[in-house]
XYZ file of C-alpha atoms in Angstrom:
556
model
C 11.494 -1.220 -6.598
C 14.073 0.281 -4.305
C 13.803 0.975 -0.604
C 16.538 1.593 1.952
C 17.148 3.202 5.414
C 20.424 4.422 6.846
C 21.141 5.202 10.500
C 22.229 8.573 11.761
C 25.918 7.403 11.537
C 25.669 7.925 7.826
C 23.698 11.112 7.660
C 24.573 14.842 7.916
C 22.059 15.564 10.685
C 22.620 12.382 12.662
C 19.220 11.047 12.190
C 18.006 8.114 10.029
C 16.726 8.609 6.510
C 14.335 6.370 4.629
C 14.049 6.355 0.850
C 11.621 4.508 -1.439
C 10.867 4.555 -5.094
C 8.481 1.707 -6.175
C 8.860 0.685 -9.822
C 5.583 0.011 -11.645
C 4.015 0.497 -15.059
C 3.702 4.138 -15.912
C 0.662 5.941 -17.211
C -1.881 8.644 -16.593
C -3.179 9.152 -13.975
C -0.457 8.168 -11.580
C -0.704 4.882 -9.711
C -0.460 6.711 -6.434
C -1.957 9.864 -4.894
C -0.310 11.769 -2.012
C -2.253 12.323 1.156
C -1.883 13.602 4.733
C -4.407 11.914 6.968
C -5.251 13.291 10.365
C -7.730 11.837 12.873
C -7.858 11.082 16.571
C -4.803 8.752 17.107
C -3.653 9.112 13.522
C -1.285 11.603 11.797
C 0.314 10.012 8.659
C 1.505 11.289 5.317
C 2.694 9.534 2.173
C 1.468 7.665 -0.913
C -1.890 5.946 -1.072
C -3.694 3.842 -3.618
C -7.099 4.983 -4.932
C -9.854 3.347 -2.857
C -7.535 2.381 0.029
C -8.011 4.893 2.906
C -4.553 4.629 4.342
C -0.930 5.371 3.530
C 1.045 2.531 1.914
C 4.458 4.121 2.002
C 5.264 7.189 4.081
C 5.621 8.242 7.752
C 3.747 9.238 10.897
C 4.964 11.205 13.867
C 7.306 8.496 15.062
C 8.288 6.087 12.193
C 8.848 6.000 8.406
C 8.676 3.017 6.050
C 9.010 1.951 2.468
C 8.182 -1.060 0.448
C 9.358 -3.304 -2.381
C 8.066 -6.609 -3.693
C 9.778 -9.745 -2.364
C 9.408 -11.434 -5.805
C 8.599 -14.729 -4.020
C 6.715 -17.442 -5.982
C 3.433 -17.661 -4.140
C 1.478 -19.462 -6.820
C 1.329 -23.018 -8.182
C -0.487 -24.279 -11.275
C -2.152 -27.677 -10.871
C -3.336 -29.964 -13.664
C -6.718 -31.314 -12.622
C -8.675 -34.381 -13.743
C -11.959 -32.566 -13.843
C -15.350 -33.199 -15.407
C -16.203 -29.804 -16.654
C -19.857 -30.648 -16.871
C -20.336 -31.825 -13.205
C -17.292 -30.260 -11.472
C -16.178 -33.643 -10.076
C -12.491 -34.197 -9.943
C -9.969 -36.762 -8.596
C -7.730 -36.181 -5.543
C -5.711 -39.028 -4.002
C -7.878 -41.629 -5.721
C -11.149 -40.159 -4.405
C -13.728 -38.099 -6.255
C -14.349 -34.577 -4.859
C -16.857 -31.942 -5.897
C -15.537 -28.501 -7.029
C -17.466 -25.400 -6.007
C -19.235 -23.447 -8.742
C -18.498 -19.687 -8.741
C -21.036 -18.031 -10.997
C -20.476 -14.410 -12.112
C -23.203 -12.444 -13.893
C -21.743 -9.910 -16.282
C -23.955 -7.189 -17.539
C -23.656 -6.312 -21.200
C -25.131 -3.081 -22.534
C -27.988 -3.613 -24.929
C -27.914 -7.423 -24.517
C -28.812 -10.082 -21.992
C -26.436 -10.609 -19.066
C -23.742 -13.269 -19.575
C -23.198 -15.916 -16.922
C -19.565 -16.941 -16.352
C -19.209 -20.284 -14.537
C -15.887 -21.073 -12.834
C -15.139 -24.338 -11.080
C -13.053 -23.964 -7.962
C -11.009 -27.023 -6.691
C -9.137 -27.401 -3.482
C -6.190 -25.869 -5.379
C -8.138 -22.867 -6.687
C -10.130 -21.612 -9.618
C -9.931 -23.341 -12.995
C -8.253 -20.653 -15.080
C -6.825 -22.493 -18.039
C -8.490 -25.190 -20.171
C -6.316 -26.454 -23.005
C -6.237 -29.655 -25.016
C -8.843 -31.212 -22.785
C -6.950 -30.399 -19.581
C -8.029 -28.154 -16.824
C -5.562 -26.145 -14.664
C -6.193 -24.646 -11.307
C -4.157 -21.769 -9.935
C -3.328 -21.774 -6.208
C -2.297 -18.383 -4.799
C -1.549 -17.565 -1.212
C -3.309 -14.294 -1.134
C -6.524 -16.005 -2.241
C -6.514 -18.039 0.943
C -6.940 -14.986 3.181
C -6.291 -11.346 3.101
C -5.432 -8.873 5.779
C -4.762 -5.187 5.123
C -1.983 -4.191 7.571
C -1.904 -0.512 6.725
C -4.512 0.739 9.211
C -2.397 -0.563 12.060
C 0.914 0.308 10.313
C -0.093 3.963 9.912
C -0.538 4.175 13.736
C 2.521 2.168 14.747
C 4.953 4.066 17.036
C 7.872 1.686 17.295
C 9.514 -1.429 15.885
C 7.362 -3.911 17.861
C 4.146 -2.223 16.768
C 5.441 -2.033 13.262
C 6.116 -5.791 13.137
C 2.851 -6.535 14.803
C 1.010 -4.724 12.129
C 2.687 -6.785 9.481
C 2.372 -10.170 11.144
C -0.860 -11.358 9.459
C -0.256 -9.623 6.050
C -1.022 -12.371 3.529
C 0.356 -10.889 0.398
C 1.465 -10.157 -2.181
C 4.650 -10.515 -0.237
C 6.520 -7.211 0.487
C 9.939 -6.081 1.828
C 9.338 -3.363 4.496
C 12.058 -0.887 5.377
C 11.777 0.882 8.735
C 13.238 3.761 10.732
C 12.117 5.653 13.796
C 12.945 8.985 15.504
C 14.683 7.145 18.277
C 17.461 6.384 15.811
C 16.614 2.717 14.949
C 16.398 1.125 11.480
C 15.072 -2.291 10.434
C 13.803 -4.558 7.658
C 10.981 -7.150 7.677
C 9.853 -9.543 5.005
C 6.119 -10.191 4.860
C 3.556 -12.302 3.125
C 2.487 -15.906 3.378
C 5.095 -18.070 1.629
C 4.071 -21.671 0.994
C 6.286 -24.464 2.274
C 7.012 -26.931 -0.502
C 8.644 -30.211 0.519
C 10.529 -32.049 -2.364
C 9.073 -30.280 -5.308
C 9.384 -26.988 -7.263
C 6.793 -24.802 -8.845
C 8.547 -24.367 -12.141
C 6.168 -26.566 -14.049
C 2.405 -27.496 -13.726
C 1.892 -30.023 -10.912
C -0.323 -33.180 -10.777
C -3.238 -32.027 -8.719
C -4.798 -35.427 -8.527
C -1.874 -37.180 -6.913
C -1.719 -35.269 -3.610
C 2.083 -35.367 -3.822
C 2.503 -31.598 -4.347
C 0.567 -29.982 -1.509
C 1.745 -27.084 0.599
C 2.873 -27.917 4.036
C 1.544 -24.674 5.563
C 3.351 -21.327 5.398
C 6.696 -20.046 6.710
C 6.010 -18.674 10.192
C 6.242 -14.892 10.465
C 8.889 -15.134 13.214
C 11.151 -17.159 10.814
C 10.831 -14.617 7.963
C 13.986 -12.547 7.203
C 14.181 -9.639 9.660
C 16.876 -7.187 10.606
C 17.036 -4.642 13.357
C 19.816 -2.125 13.841
C 22.584 -3.876 11.904
C 26.189 -2.879 12.577
C 26.477 -1.484 9.017
C 23.812 1.050 9.738
C 22.178 0.230 6.297
C 19.155 -1.841 5.356
C 18.259 -1.936 1.613
C 16.151 -3.892 -0.833
C 15.951 -3.788 -4.547
C 13.916 -6.994 -5.183
C 17.007 -9.188 -4.508
C 16.481 -12.442 -2.560
C 16.410 -11.683 1.179
C 16.836 -15.320 2.066
C 20.284 -16.299 3.303
C 22.042 -19.479 1.907
C 21.413 -21.381 5.161
C 17.664 -20.496 5.321
C 15.731 -23.635 6.573
C 13.154 -23.430 3.829
C 13.442 -23.636 0.082
C 11.995 -20.487 -1.418
C 11.456 -19.990 -5.199
C 11.091 -16.534 -6.752
C 11.924 -14.241 -9.655
C 14.482 -12.338 -7.618
C 16.206 -9.456 -9.323
C 19.816 -9.504 -10.396
C 22.285 -7.879 -7.929
C 23.103 -4.772 -10.008
C 20.675 -2.368 -8.429
C 21.289 -3.422 -4.813
C 25.087 -3.396 -5.315
C 25.108 0.130 -6.605
C 22.721 1.353 -3.913
C 24.895 -0.156 -1.165
C 28.021 1.231 -2.758
C 26.723 4.714 -2.773
C 25.266 4.534 0.731
C 28.647 3.288 2.132
C 30.407 6.414 0.756
C 32.438 8.163 3.441
C 30.593 11.475 2.986
C 27.550 12.123 5.277
C 24.275 11.747 3.420
C 21.493 14.263 3.023
C 18.034 14.209 1.488
C 19.387 15.502 -1.828
C 21.990 12.711 -1.803
C 19.236 10.125 -1.500
C 17.493 11.634 -4.526
C 20.760 11.423 -6.453
C 20.920 7.676 -5.627
C 17.342 7.184 -6.773
C 18.124 8.675 -10.170
C 21.441 6.877 -10.571
C 21.726 5.426 -14.121
C 25.020 3.593 -13.923
C 24.927 0.035 -15.141
C 27.850 -2.194 -14.171
C 26.389 -4.915 -16.354
C 26.346 -2.786 -19.540
C 29.816 -1.488 -18.702
C 30.958 -5.204 -18.399
C 29.500 -5.952 -21.800
C 31.289 -2.983 -23.294
C 34.626 -4.062 -21.904
C 34.054 -7.642 -23.045
C 33.445 -6.369 -26.576
C 36.496 -4.112 -26.586
C 38.733 -7.008 -25.336
C 37.273 -9.322 -27.984
C 37.837 -6.798 -30.752
C 41.425 -6.171 -29.642
C 42.070 -9.879 -29.456
C 40.903 -10.463 -33.035
C 42.723 -7.636 -34.850
C 41.234 -8.649 -38.084
C 37.865 -6.763 -38.256
C 38.068 -3.804 -40.582
C 34.348 -3.177 -40.567
C 33.846 0.576 -40.192
C 30.555 0.206 -38.205
C 32.157 -2.185 -35.733
C 35.214 0.058 -35.282
C 33.028 3.063 -34.607
C 31.031 1.131 -32.054
C 34.108 -0.186 -30.324
C 35.545 3.373 -30.138
C 32.271 4.542 -28.428
C 32.376 1.636 -25.957
C 36.083 2.059 -25.225
C 35.705 5.538 -23.748
C 32.305 4.941 -22.074
C 31.799 5.106 -18.281
C 28.690 2.917 -17.937
C 26.171 5.753 -17.572
C 22.932 4.828 -19.335
C 22.392 8.389 -20.466
C 19.672 9.029 -23.048
C 22.097 11.120 -25.204
C 24.814 8.477 -25.366
C 25.393 5.925 -28.137
C 27.147 3.293 -25.975
C 23.935 2.272 -23.968
C 22.129 1.603 -27.265
C 24.907 -0.601 -28.434
C 25.182 -2.650 -25.164
C 21.409 -3.049 -24.812
C 20.946 -4.166 -28.424
C 23.859 -6.542 -27.985
C 22.405 -7.948 -24.754
C 19.194 -8.730 -26.531
C 20.899 -10.614 -29.253
C 23.174 -12.535 -26.851
C 20.155 -13.741 -24.939
C 18.306 -14.784 -28.123
C 21.418 -16.582 -29.345
C 21.727 -18.602 -26.159
C 18.052 -19.541 -26.200
C 18.294 -20.574 -29.857
C 21.293 -22.687 -28.950
C 19.342 -24.532 -26.235
C 16.164 -25.025 -28.371
C 18.004 -25.765 -31.617
C 16.405 -28.095 -34.181
C 17.413 -31.678 -33.400
C 18.923 -32.239 -36.866
C 21.985 -30.192 -36.001
C 25.059 -32.187 -35.209
C 27.091 -31.958 -32.049
C 29.993 -30.436 -34.036
C 27.651 -27.724 -35.407
C 26.717 -26.827 -31.857
C 30.355 -26.571 -30.796
C 30.052 -29.412 -28.404
C 32.624 -31.652 -30.090
C 32.192 -35.330 -30.727
C 31.094 -36.101 -27.050
C 28.569 -33.500 -26.082
C 27.544 -35.330 -22.948
C 31.099 -35.637 -21.746
C 31.584 -31.903 -22.434
C 28.483 -31.190 -20.429
C 29.574 -33.244 -17.471
C 33.056 -31.711 -17.532
C 31.835 -28.126 -17.532
C 28.735 -28.684 -15.419
C 27.409 -25.665 -17.184
C 24.960 -26.509 -19.908
C 21.472 -27.727 -18.958
C 19.940 -30.659 -20.696
C 16.929 -30.183 -22.911
C 14.528 -32.526 -24.543
C 12.678 -29.779 -26.288
C 12.406 -30.017 -30.032
C 11.124 -26.526 -30.810
C 11.808 -25.378 -34.350
C 12.640 -21.752 -33.707
C 14.897 -19.074 -35.147
C 16.774 -16.423 -33.165
C 14.540 -13.544 -34.237
C 14.973 -10.021 -32.828
C 11.287 -10.105 -31.717
C 11.757 -13.280 -29.599
C 9.658 -12.764 -26.422
C 11.867 -11.220 -23.719
C 10.230 -13.420 -21.041
C 12.137 -16.466 -22.302
C 15.581 -14.781 -22.489
C 18.288 -15.330 -19.856
C 18.727 -12.583 -17.330
C 21.836 -10.268 -17.672
C 23.409 -11.851 -14.597
C 23.346 -15.290 -16.343
C 24.980 -13.845 -19.446
C 27.682 -12.161 -17.349
C 28.422 -15.412 -15.488
C 28.728 -17.253 -18.835
C 31.032 -14.590 -20.242
C 33.268 -14.652 -17.122
C 33.526 -18.473 -17.027
C 33.235 -19.226 -20.785
C 32.306 -22.912 -20.409
C 32.661 -25.205 -23.342
C 29.615 -26.325 -25.273
C 27.644 -23.124 -25.312
C 28.794 -21.249 -28.434
C 30.149 -22.331 -31.831
C 33.657 -23.734 -31.658
C 33.808 -22.510 -28.108
C 35.051 -19.202 -29.499
C 33.361 -16.654 -27.147
C 35.153 -13.644 -28.734
C 33.824 -14.510 -32.179
C 30.406 -15.105 -30.669
C 30.481 -11.676 -29.061
C 31.547 -9.893 -32.268
C 29.170 -11.785 -34.517
C 26.281 -10.700 -32.331
C 27.677 -7.212 -32.065
C 27.578 -6.858 -35.883
C 23.947 -8.087 -35.819
C 23.072 -5.577 -33.144
C 24.750 -2.725 -35.006
C 22.867 -3.466 -38.165
C 19.615 -3.242 -36.295
C 20.617 0.069 -34.606
C 21.807 1.512 -37.883
C 18.469 0.668 -39.484
C 16.789 2.649 -36.785
C 19.225 5.585 -36.212
C 21.301 5.764 -39.403
C 25.006 6.646 -39.440
C 27.440 7.453 -38.016
C 27.472 5.776 -34.627
C 28.409 9.055 -32.938
C 24.914 10.391 -33.831
C 23.121 7.548 -32.079
C 21.212 8.169 -28.831
C 19.944 5.672 -26.366
C 16.906 7.839 -25.543
C 15.503 7.372 -29.063
C 15.100 3.707 -28.333
C 14.003 4.146 -24.798
C 10.975 6.495 -24.994
C 8.031 6.866 -22.676
C 4.580 7.804 -24.067
C 2.260 8.375 -21.166
C -1.225 7.935 -22.544
C -4.475 8.994 -20.846
C -6.912 6.039 -21.107
C -9.589 8.261 -22.522
C -7.671 11.090 -24.161
C -5.658 8.671 -26.389
C -8.919 7.641 -28.043
C -9.483 11.200 -29.209
C -7.192 11.776 -32.224
C -7.659 15.552 -32.572
C -7.091 16.410 -28.851
C -5.046 13.577 -27.594
C -1.960 15.741 -27.428
C -3.554 17.717 -24.624
C -3.991 14.542 -22.580
C -0.801 12.597 -23.323
C 2.821 13.161 -22.383
C 5.603 12.194 -24.784
C 7.110 10.390 -26.448
C 9.976 11.559 -24.456
C 13.494 10.050 -24.257
C 14.511 8.400 -20.999
C 17.824 7.503 -19.238
C 18.396 4.338 -17.342
C 17.753 0.637 -17.976
C 16.631 -2.525 -16.258
C 19.892 -2.917 -14.436
C 20.207 0.739 -13.116
C 18.999 1.986 -9.701
C 16.642 4.212 -11.611
C 15.164 1.049 -13.235
C 13.687 2.301 -16.472
C 12.324 0.154 -19.239
C 9.845 0.573 -22.091
C 6.983 -0.322 -19.705
C 7.992 0.608 -16.124
C 9.938 3.026 -13.988
C 9.787 4.836 -10.585
C 6.096 5.336 -9.874
C 6.842 7.877 -7.029
C 9.898 8.956 -4.955
C 9.983 9.491 -1.271
C 12.835 10.523 1.016
C 11.889 10.899 4.733
C 14.217 12.647 7.054
C 13.508 11.480 10.628
C 15.491 14.360 12.101
C 13.309 16.991 10.456
C 10.039 15.753 8.913
C 9.615 18.984 6.900
C 12.975 18.366 5.154
C 11.416 15.265 3.603
C 10.407 15.146 -0.026
C 7.973 13.140 -2.147
C 6.651 13.373 -5.697
C 4.566 11.450 -8.255
C 5.262 10.902 -11.954
C 2.725 13.296 -13.502
C 0.299 14.815 -11.007
C -2.295 14.294 -8.421
C -5.305 14.622 -10.780
C -6.322 12.542 -13.683
C -8.532 15.400 -15.114
C -6.816 17.199 -17.906
C -8.320 20.531 -16.959
C -6.880 20.425 -13.426
C -3.673 22.435 -12.723
C -2.523 19.300 -10.880
C -2.824 17.090 -13.926
C 0.890 17.115 -14.884
C 2.412 19.702 -12.513
C 4.949 17.118 -11.070
C 6.196 15.710 -14.341
C 8.943 18.262 -14.999
C 10.548 17.695 -11.568
C 10.137 13.948 -11.734
C 11.825 13.883 -15.167
C 14.990 15.553 -13.905
C 15.005 13.734 -10.620
C 13.996 16.660 -8.303
C 11.112 16.616 -5.823
C 8.742 18.577 -3.657
C 8.525 19.266 0.161
C 6.603 16.633 2.108
C 5.051 19.183 4.507
C 4.097 17.590 7.859
C 4.540 19.808 10.826
C 4.402 23.210 9.143
C 1.762 22.723 6.441
C 0.667 25.339 3.879
C -2.407 23.562 2.693
C -4.206 24.649 -0.452
C -7.171 22.461 0.248
C -8.372 20.426 3.221
C -11.088 17.727 2.985
C -12.824 17.223 6.317
C -14.915 14.141 6.862
C -17.187 14.320 9.868
C -19.037 11.383 11.444
C -22.837 11.439 11.343
C -24.267 12.067 14.748
């Protein structure tokens, strides 16, 4: 997700602006619904979640805020020595009794089914494999406080932070601005303090050596108020500085989105609401452009590749500007290449043990090469795998890792340490895959044919003859996982909001498809056309032309 706030020094009207576009899985109906809630002491507008009677991201009369996920690792998996019959398990040499959580599940036309789950001091037993039991510990399971009732009423920075103080999780980054001209950032959620161990692998739950030492105090969480730059922004990057007193693990995003956001916000021109929408729909990828330039340089250095397909692809990459536009061929080439590069690197790490050091490009002293470069991690894994195009993406290296390797080109990672040959070999493989899907020539290829969204209604998609009335797409999309408009095959911006604190009625907000999940409603997909092209709708607050008002009166 993306969220940022800029001070009045950066805006055309001299007042702060807050922007937010949470990135979530897409579908019908939308994840959010837009509401304007008014009650004694409450006047707030924004996006809410079904069943939660408060605004999650939006503004009231005095302040505005947006959210992204901190991406902090707030879970640990523990291997337990558990007797699954009695629920007794070991901890520090003593026998403890797990609690039994029994769920009764009704089954239509049959007897109810009882589901018994043992709960140890580390959490519920979720995985049982090869005779072992694993418990999952999650910070949010230890307590849960919903901050949004107080947040919706907050009138200033102190009240804003006070509302977030006891928020357990999942951890969120909150962006803030107020009508007095202030901006800020606050990290939230309970983050476990781990001393001397990491959560990368299952931990021995019986030893007692891997216990959390409480949680990072709220007042020591990352927080910023009125920075000199006049900009606070988050795109799931790590908010923890290098000298942070606690070790924090997480799946933090690569720097591409946040770098592009900050670059655009620092532009000398004064920013408006429409400028913020333009940033939200930005599809420039510095990573893909980097890959394109690496390929062109490798091709020019070789001078011996007469393959027509490769030459056509290099020509497309040579003139490309990094825009992941649905009608361009270059994004298809770089994204396909990125996938094969990642798979090639994983295959190199998990190669069959029978391969010699020379075959791996490590020379006769692989350990010495490793120590010299400091780059290649050790591995004792003996998986027999092949670098297939369908290798799960979850085990592939992130783009930032691939870029670092290509910039430093350490020894021992690719065959004969020839990075140019490695690039061009994988390029040829990627092009063969792309040609099989989109034919020839390369100039006819389009990225959007490979990045298509199909928004399926959960009920309508089960009705073959009428499903077209319910579903949207397939439709080509621009963007990628490294663009500000983060768009993949499974997720994208779930809503967009830009709040102008100088004029609330100049603010805009929109969903993906519409406010209603009922296909017969005129609000079923009435926001999709504007969402698709990156435009929006007025976020009426002070001057409201309401089509419908739902009044809820207390029972006297």
